XYZ file of C-alpha atoms in Angstrom:
566
model
C 27.364 174.007 1.486
C 24.557 174.245 3.990
C 25.228 176.080 7.242
C 22.413 174.232 8.988
C 24.241 170.988 8.349
C 27.101 172.278 10.442
C 25.146 173.806 13.272
C 24.705 172.385 16.754
C 26.921 170.237 18.937
C 28.827 167.247 17.627
C 27.293 163.850 18.338
C 29.438 161.065 19.752
C 30.172 159.525 16.338
C 31.334 162.866 14.938
C 33.616 163.406 17.937
C 35.135 159.946 17.575
C 35.495 160.355 13.802
C 37.170 163.750 14.179
C 39.576 162.445 16.819
C 40.379 159.393 14.682
C 41.085 161.545 11.617
C 43.363 163.855 13.594
C 45.277 160.894 15.056
C 45.684 159.225 11.657
C 46.855 162.442 9.989
C 49.129 163.159 12.952
C 50.903 159.800 12.944
C 50.811 159.113 9.202
C 51.999 162.473 7.834
C 52.473 165.296 10.363
C 54.917 163.485 12.669
C 57.180 162.203 9.842
C 57.303 165.704 8.308
C 58.121 167.252 11.689
C 60.984 164.797 12.097
C 62.280 165.801 8.675
C 62.363 169.386 9.916
C 64.102 168.370 13.156
C 66.772 166.194 11.520
C 67.434 168.844 8.862
C 68.731 171.120 11.643
C 71.582 168.696 12.417
C 75.049 169.578 11.011
C 75.024 167.932 7.555
C 71.366 168.703 6.892
C 71.684 172.248 8.151
C 74.708 172.835 5.921
C 72.725 171.777 2.862
C 69.731 173.969 3.734
C 71.812 177.032 4.620
C 74.002 176.615 1.568
C 71.125 176.002 -0.828
C 71.633 179.373 -2.508
C 75.379 179.819 -2.070
C 76.609 176.302 -2.870
C 76.812 175.802 -6.635
C 76.144 172.048 -6.554
C 73.090 172.306 -4.298
C 71.745 175.277 -6.233
C 72.093 173.324 -9.479
C 70.219 170.337 -8.024
C 67.391 172.618 -6.833
C 67.152 174.310 -10.219
C 67.205 170.931 -11.997
C 64.272 169.804 -9.851
C 62.195 172.966 -10.286
C 62.909 173.160 -14.025
C 61.889 169.536 -14.498
C 58.705 170.034 -12.465
C 57.667 173.181 -14.325
C 58.380 171.667 -17.745
C 56.536 168.413 -17.098
C 53.604 170.197 -15.429
C 53.251 172.619 -18.356
C 53.594 170.030 -21.132
C 51.509 167.402 -19.305
C 48.674 169.843 -18.594
C 48.731 171.042 -22.216
C 48.637 167.518 -23.650
C 45.993 166.466 -21.133
C 43.837 169.397 -22.192
C 44.276 168.627 -25.899
C 43.281 164.995 -25.342
C 40.342 165.945 -23.088
C 39.062 168.654 -25.444
C 39.324 166.283 -28.407
C 37.426 163.610 -26.473
C 34.683 166.020 -25.351
C 34.264 168.396 -28.287
C 35.409 166.642 -31.490
C 33.299 164.054 -33.286
C 35.272 161.005 -34.458
C 35.171 157.216 -34.248
C 36.968 155.267 -31.577
C 36.431 157.593 -28.608
C 36.031 154.755 -26.118
C 39.216 153.060 -27.297
C 41.086 156.370 -27.084
C 39.790 156.882 -23.535
C 41.042 153.449 -22.457
C 44.459 154.064 -24.035
C 44.741 157.363 -22.154
C 44.055 155.611 -18.848
C 46.646 152.846 -19.227
C 49.597 154.978 -17.954
C 47.707 155.577 -14.699
C 47.749 151.873 -13.861
C 51.317 151.305 -15.060
C 54.416 151.015 -12.880
C 56.755 154.026 -13.069
C 59.389 152.068 -15.012
C 57.327 151.012 -18.012
C 57.827 154.223 -19.968
C 61.493 154.714 -19.067
C 62.609 151.218 -20.066
C 60.482 151.174 -23.235
C 61.732 154.630 -24.264
C 65.345 153.449 -23.856
C 64.652 150.352 -25.963
C 62.898 152.381 -28.688
C 64.762 155.690 -28.762
C 68.046 155.175 -26.887
C 71.527 155.113 -28.428
C 70.936 151.525 -29.556
C 67.177 151.950 -29.912
C 65.052 149.923 -32.277
C 63.818 153.080 -34.013
C 66.670 155.553 -33.563
C 69.512 153.225 -34.533
C 67.650 150.436 -36.283
C 65.565 152.667 -38.577
C 67.309 156.054 -38.768
C 70.859 155.111 -37.677
C 70.810 157.860 -35.027
C 72.515 157.628 -31.641
C 70.765 160.239 -29.478
C 71.452 160.610 -25.766
C 68.158 160.328 -23.911
C 69.690 160.107 -20.470
C 69.240 163.315 -18.511
C 66.795 166.197 -18.831
C 65.311 165.404 -22.310
C 64.609 161.784 -21.431
C 63.109 162.677 -18.045
C 60.808 165.293 -19.596
C 59.640 162.833 -22.252
C 59.074 159.946 -19.831
C 57.420 161.952 -17.050
C 55.162 163.892 -19.425
C 53.917 160.684 -21.026
C 53.479 159.086 -17.594
C 51.520 161.911 -15.968
C 49.483 163.634 -18.700
C 46.520 161.232 -18.070
C 46.063 162.902 -14.654
C 45.399 166.234 -16.375
C 43.305 164.457 -19.016
C 40.944 162.920 -16.458
C 40.666 166.129 -14.453
C 39.916 168.371 -17.442
C 37.661 165.839 -19.195
C 35.408 165.717 -16.141
C 35.207 169.513 -16.048
C 34.499 169.806 -19.781
C 31.664 167.299 -19.539
C 30.130 169.136 -16.572
C 30.062 172.567 -18.237
C 26.547 173.697 -19.104
C 26.159 173.955 -22.917
C 23.694 176.802 -22.303
C 26.689 179.050 -21.666
C 27.982 178.454 -25.192
C 24.489 179.022 -26.567
C 24.204 182.294 -24.668
C 27.519 183.492 -26.079
C 26.499 182.532 -29.601
C 23.166 184.342 -29.231
C 25.106 187.507 -28.360
C 27.034 187.245 -31.616
C 30.292 185.679 -30.421
C 31.966 183.175 -32.731
C 33.249 179.803 -31.509
C 36.799 181.049 -31.106
C 35.739 183.907 -28.871
C 33.416 181.642 -26.843
C 36.347 179.280 -26.320
C 38.641 182.112 -25.142
C 36.139 184.024 -22.980
C 33.821 181.286 -21.656
C 35.346 177.798 -21.817
C 38.945 178.564 -20.836
C 38.091 180.767 -17.808
C 35.750 178.065 -16.476
C 38.570 175.528 -16.756
C 41.081 177.607 -14.766
C 40.603 175.579 -11.538
C 41.138 172.404 -13.567
C 44.316 173.767 -15.149
C 45.612 174.869 -11.750
C 44.779 171.536 -10.114
C 46.366 169.555 -12.936
C 49.489 171.710 -12.892
C 49.803 171.200 -9.133
C 49.482 167.421 -9.324
C 51.895 167.078 -12.237
C 54.458 169.395 -10.645
C 54.425 167.491 -7.357
C 54.428 164.073 -9.038
C 57.328 164.975 -11.321
C 59.607 166.516 -8.669
C 58.845 163.653 -6.269
C 59.375 160.878 -8.816
C 62.326 158.696 -7.898
C 62.211 155.679 -10.204
C 62.676 157.472 -13.521
C 65.599 159.705 -12.399
C 67.346 156.552 -11.162
C 66.814 154.763 -14.504
C 67.064 157.485 -17.149
C 68.306 160.535 -15.230
C 71.988 159.965 -15.988
C 74.053 162.862 -14.608
C 70.960 165.069 -14.262
C 70.568 165.023 -10.471
C 67.324 166.076 -8.807
C 66.460 166.425 -5.138
C 64.584 163.107 -4.938
C 67.482 161.052 -6.326
C 70.027 163.006 -4.237
C 68.027 162.376 -1.051
C 67.873 158.684 -1.969
C 71.653 158.582 -2.419
C 72.130 160.341 0.912
C 70.361 157.399 2.576
C 71.679 154.515 0.474
C 75.093 155.885 -0.506
C 76.214 158.365 2.144
C 74.252 156.691 4.977
C 73.589 160.171 6.364
C 70.030 160.647 7.648
C 70.539 164.327 8.429
C 71.791 164.960 4.885
C 68.758 163.131 3.477
C 66.491 165.215 5.719
C 68.122 168.397 4.430
C 67.514 167.467 0.790
C 63.979 166.332 1.713
C 63.241 169.731 3.239
C 64.431 171.449 0.068
C 62.128 169.136 -1.911
C 59.208 169.741 0.436
C 59.306 173.554 0.259
C 58.501 174.052 -3.468
C 55.891 171.293 -3.388
C 54.031 172.868 -0.448
C 54.418 176.359 -1.918
C 52.837 175.309 -5.219
C 50.097 173.462 -3.337
C 49.226 176.491 -1.179
C 49.332 178.945 -4.090
C 47.123 176.704 -6.226
C 44.681 176.173 -3.374
C 44.347 179.908 -2.688
C 44.186 180.883 -6.351
C 41.675 178.195 -7.336
C 39.351 179.261 -4.496
C 39.526 182.876 -5.639
C 38.890 181.861 -9.252
C 36.259 179.204 -8.565
C 33.197 179.344 -10.788
C 29.885 177.514 -10.472
C 28.347 176.928 -13.887
C 26.076 173.942 -13.315
C 22.904 173.651 -11.275
C 21.903 170.001 -11.407
C 22.560 168.093 -14.610
C 23.805 170.097 -17.638
C 21.154 170.461 -20.327
C 21.626 170.632 -24.064
C 24.369 169.326 -26.307
C 27.949 170.608 -26.088
C 29.221 172.654 -29.010
C 31.462 170.516 -31.199
C 34.491 171.698 -33.150
C 33.665 172.117 -36.830
C 36.620 174.205 -38.046
C 38.764 172.103 -40.362
C 41.981 173.691 -39.094
C 41.068 173.185 -35.414
C 39.957 169.593 -36.017
C 43.155 168.798 -37.914
C 45.298 170.317 -35.146
C 43.502 168.484 -32.341
C 43.274 165.128 -34.120
C 46.913 165.276 -35.288
C 48.279 165.822 -31.777
C 45.871 163.224 -30.374
C 46.851 160.705 -33.046
C 50.594 161.217 -32.584
C 50.385 160.974 -28.794
C 48.161 157.902 -28.915
C 50.484 156.228 -31.430
C 53.461 156.899 -29.162
C 51.666 155.448 -26.131
C 50.672 152.371 -28.125
C 54.240 151.912 -29.348
C 55.550 152.077 -25.793
C 53.076 149.555 -24.413
C 53.504 147.364 -27.463
C 57.211 147.337 -26.618
C 56.437 146.403 -22.999
C 54.228 143.479 -24.017
C 56.489 142.281 -26.835
C 59.588 142.633 -24.674
C 58.074 140.298 -22.096
C 57.687 137.477 -24.624
C 60.965 137.608 -26.594
C 64.549 136.784 -25.622
C 66.064 140.283 -25.969
C 63.830 142.756 -27.779
C 65.540 144.295 -30.796
C 68.426 141.817 -30.606
C 66.918 138.339 -30.391
C 63.188 138.467 -31.039
C 62.628 134.730 -30.647
C 59.462 133.950 -28.670
C 60.007 132.765 -25.095
C 58.269 132.404 -21.749
C 61.571 132.241 -19.894
C 61.101 135.652 -18.246
C 57.799 134.575 -16.703
C 59.213 131.175 -15.667
C 62.073 132.874 -13.873
C 59.859 135.449 -12.156
C 57.023 133.107 -11.190
C 59.427 130.310 -10.334
C 60.413 131.991 -7.099
C 62.105 135.347 -7.769
C 58.952 137.495 -7.697
C 56.338 135.265 -6.048
C 56.784 136.773 -2.600
C 56.774 140.324 -3.957
C 53.593 139.717 -5.965
C 51.818 138.220 -2.970
C 52.914 140.850 -0.447
C 52.283 143.812 -2.764
C 48.781 142.646 -3.645
C 47.918 141.761 -0.050
C 49.127 145.061 1.397
C 47.378 147.039 -1.350
C 44.111 145.172 -0.700
C 44.409 145.954 3.015
C 45.237 149.618 2.494
C 42.719 150.312 -0.284
C 39.410 150.092 1.677
C 40.946 151.930 4.641
C 42.139 154.730 2.351
C 38.743 154.878 0.634
C 36.744 155.064 3.871
C 39.216 157.517 5.413
C 38.900 159.837 2.400
C 35.103 159.724 2.576
C 35.167 160.322 6.335
C 37.328 163.430 5.960
C 35.086 164.691 3.142
C 31.975 164.156 5.288
C 33.493 165.996 8.242
C 34.667 168.897 6.065
C 31.365 169.376 4.221
C 28.775 168.337 6.784
C 30.079 168.547 10.340
C 33.050 170.791 11.062
C 32.028 174.443 11.194
C 35.232 176.071 12.347
C 38.422 174.652 10.979
C 36.976 172.795 7.988
C 39.569 174.376 5.676
C 42.382 173.307 8.010
C 40.984 169.770 8.195
C 40.716 169.615 4.408
C 44.309 170.855 4.100
C 45.606 168.237 6.541
C 43.792 165.486 4.678
C 45.423 166.603 1.415
C 48.960 166.596 2.834
C 49.403 163.014 1.661
C 49.448 164.203 -1.933
C 51.036 167.623 -1.302
C 54.106 166.153 0.414
C 56.386 164.362 -2.100
C 56.588 160.599 -1.694
C 60.356 160.655 -1.201
C 59.924 163.039 1.740
C 57.268 160.794 3.281
C 59.462 157.707 2.867
C 62.490 159.317 4.499
C 60.245 160.762 7.214
C 58.930 157.288 7.974
C 62.448 155.843 8.021
C 63.470 158.485 10.563
C 60.313 158.314 12.690
C 59.398 154.644 12.812
C 62.762 152.869 12.821
C 62.364 153.051 16.601
C 59.250 153.083 18.804
C 57.654 156.527 19.146
C 57.853 157.607 22.777
C 56.340 160.524 24.662
C 57.710 161.108 28.141
C 59.432 157.744 28.061
C 56.167 155.943 27.280
C 55.823 154.098 23.960
C 52.792 155.461 22.103
C 53.513 153.828 18.731
C 55.522 150.660 18.003
C 58.468 150.311 15.648
C 56.956 149.673 12.215
C 59.981 150.280 9.961
C 63.472 148.817 9.824
C 64.856 145.340 10.385
C 63.116 144.649 13.706
C 59.839 146.257 12.650
C 56.445 144.960 13.669
C 55.078 142.597 10.977
C 58.327 142.890 9.028
C 57.672 146.489 7.986
C 54.303 145.709 6.380
C 52.442 148.087 8.674
C 54.566 151.074 7.639
C 53.916 150.315 3.957
C 50.155 150.092 4.576
C 50.317 153.432 6.414
C 52.002 154.993 3.376
C 49.382 153.501 1.053
C 46.590 154.995 3.167
C 47.922 158.533 3.508
C 49.089 158.741 -0.117
C 45.890 157.364 -1.655
C 43.115 158.872 0.478
C 43.304 162.485 -0.876
C 41.875 161.435 -4.258
C 38.770 159.996 -2.605
C 38.583 163.004 -0.294
C 38.395 165.451 -3.221
C 35.807 163.306 -5.032
C 33.768 162.961 -1.845
C 33.785 166.693 -1.133
C 32.700 167.498 -4.694
C 29.821 165.015 -4.550
C 28.640 165.939 -1.038
C 28.441 169.598 -2.045
C 25.871 168.600 -4.678
C 23.672 166.521 -2.343
C 21.041 168.233 -0.213
C 21.944 167.772 3.491
C 18.217 167.450 4.247
C 18.546 163.756 3.346
C 20.932 163.123 6.222
C 19.029 165.513 8.505
C 15.884 163.475 7.929
C 17.743 160.357 9.073
C 18.916 162.141 12.216
C 15.404 163.461 12.949
C 14.135 159.867 12.878
C 16.572 159.002 15.663
C 19.445 157.469 13.692
C 22.871 157.970 15.260
C 25.586 159.787 13.333
C 27.471 156.573 12.595
C 24.383 154.833 11.264
C 23.507 157.829 9.083
C 27.041 157.926 7.658
C 27.063 154.177 6.971
C 23.521 153.743 5.583
C 22.815 157.141 3.991
C 25.970 159.120 3.243
C 28.262 156.353 1.969
C 25.687 154.866 -0.444
C 24.883 158.351 -1.780
C 28.544 159.066 -2.506
C 29.379 155.556 -3.652
C 30.521 156.953 -7.018
C 33.186 159.031 -5.286
C 33.952 156.078 -3.013
C 34.501 153.844 -6.053
C 36.792 156.432 -7.670
C 38.766 156.634 -4.448
C 39.087 152.851 -4.198
C 40.187 152.420 -7.800
C 42.809 155.153 -7.480
C 43.976 153.857 -4.094
C 44.521 150.313 -5.364
C 46.266 151.300 -8.608
C 48.421 153.888 -6.829
C 49.373 151.458 -4.057
C 50.370 148.735 -6.512
C 52.597 151.036 -8.587
C 54.122 153.390 -6.008
C 57.840 153.336 -5.291
C 59.178 156.679 -4.002
C 57.894 156.449 -0.407
C 58.172 152.700 0.151
C 61.656 152.081 -1.227
C 62.984 153.305 2.124
C 60.708 150.915 4.042
C 61.126 147.519 2.374
C 62.769 144.820 4.473
C 63.928 141.241 3.744
C 60.599 140.096 5.213
C 58.480 142.377 3.031
C 59.389 142.591 -0.644
C 57.489 144.936 -2.963
C 56.974 144.411 -6.685
C 58.066 147.898 -7.793
C 61.313 147.491 -5.868
C 61.942 144.190 -7.706
C 61.341 145.951 -11.030
C 63.846 148.665 -10.113
C 66.447 146.039 -9.196
C 65.999 144.287 -12.563
C 66.138 147.612 -14.446
C 69.386 148.500 -12.662
C 70.869 145.234 -13.953
C 69.653 145.928 -17.492
C 67.417 142.836 -17.559
C 64.663 144.570 -19.488
C 62.894 141.335 -20.420
C 62.232 140.684 -16.733
C 61.224 144.336 -16.254
C 58.668 144.120 -19.049
C 57.318 140.810 -17.767
C 56.901 142.230 -14.246
C 55.155 145.305 -15.691
C 52.729 143.046 -17.560
C 52.016 141.048 -14.395
C 51.444 144.231 -12.417
C 49.113 145.795 -14.994
C 47.143 142.534 -15.290
C 46.716 142.341 -11.500
C 45.480 145.929 -11.343
C 42.988 145.378 -14.157
C 41.581 142.147 -12.702
C 41.343 143.217 -9.065
C 40.282 146.746 -10.018
C 37.448 145.262 -12.081
C 36.334 143.145 -9.115
C 36.371 146.221 -6.843
C 34.289 148.066 -9.425
C 31.679 145.292 -9.546
C 31.561 144.973 -5.761
C 30.991 148.673 -5.090
C 28.520 149.169 -7.949
C 26.211 146.600 -6.358
C 25.700 149.020 -3.456
C 25.535 152.209 -5.540
C 22.501 154.433 -5.023
C 20.810 156.436 -7.739
C 20.139 160.013 -6.646
C 16.824 161.472 -7.760
C 16.672 165.025 -9.048
C 15.052 166.584 -5.937
C 18.017 165.412 -3.841
C 20.570 167.364 -5.876
C 20.874 171.049 -5.130
C 23.932 171.906 -7.224
C 25.309 174.120 -4.469
């Protein structure tokens, strides 16, 4: 990062951008979290927090949550690494197909795996009972671990695959020239360089798994976690203070893991690439290693294919495993009026929130890398709060904060955007959630890319008299359009499939597709669930493809002299 890029006074655009970012972060994440803290001090919430270690029930719920998070994060990171290492370092046919299969869970609603796993491996499952005559109990901890690991391992896969492809093969060649065998090079060179990737993947999977609400509601059974207990405090006990207390207990481990990972990854950070890596990566030639990697990859891929085959097949038959007669009745029912409003509103709100989240993420990245000298770490941290704070906590925080107008000194500074009398029927609150939850992905991509682009490019624009806003719009954004595209794609897919934060914000005027899927799953109408999942995945693929084409038209190719590798 260049110090000269951060020197001097802020121009008017930078001042406005910094103020706008602080206001957005303040209203969209800081204020709801502060209200969680305030409401958790009220009697019922305070009792839960104070009794978190002494009360057996609360202590069990906390341990259930932490155990689930640690297990899913460990298994998901391991499987993601195996899949990424196989993709990057093992020669075999079908790599592109395997890559696509690994990405499908990212664009799937959170219910697809849970419902398909129940149909395949439940007590009356097609495979367990139909083939082996077993009656296993998947509900509870085993089922949650299986479903969440399969749902979230692609996050680790994408993270670690990008790092493996960016490692300079010259490092392996240097180790080999010093007499080290491939096993020792893997242990002493490759693995240490991937430590930030492991830590980042573990963080994301831990937070995603402890914050997940849909799967514990569907397949959790009697295994209660903090997210589902906080949900029941709102929808069953109707006690906001109690929900705030459970939310605070959920927030603490998530923030602790986030802070530890952030500190540790910075201490362990390694720069191995200057410009584009040269040479060809070392491939795995050991028969034992290849067999191990390809066996795990094959089994995992087969399982994913079976699950999505069940989703697709279940959408087009009467009752999968019971009456497999072909039908379009599920789609007729859903598109005949039941889900039309939800499909329209979900897609519309996601399309509104996606570009805002993408631009906001790039703006924060630009300020952190190029403009803010003092406080850049704090600004980066605030921008990442959207992903560090569990979605359930954000949703309850919004329900507390925005069910009434926000007033300071008796003056309304923010309208009511949640609840029955909300502005625009609650749509604005949902868009706010989409923005703050989706922007961190683009922010990280933007920071990584800006750190590799020489700031002299933007300085040249400024020296020719261009204002800061014009430089950002015409120079910076086109140069980081790859990161911008990644941010947009993630923002749209994440917005279309999210449930945990918005389930507390839906109103009769604003119906969301994931909430409709949950309602159908609760009633056991799995045919409708599978059909809605298919509709949702198809929408994401079509609109995501259009976003990809639109942004790529403006993408700029960066010549070698522009890249410094710093």
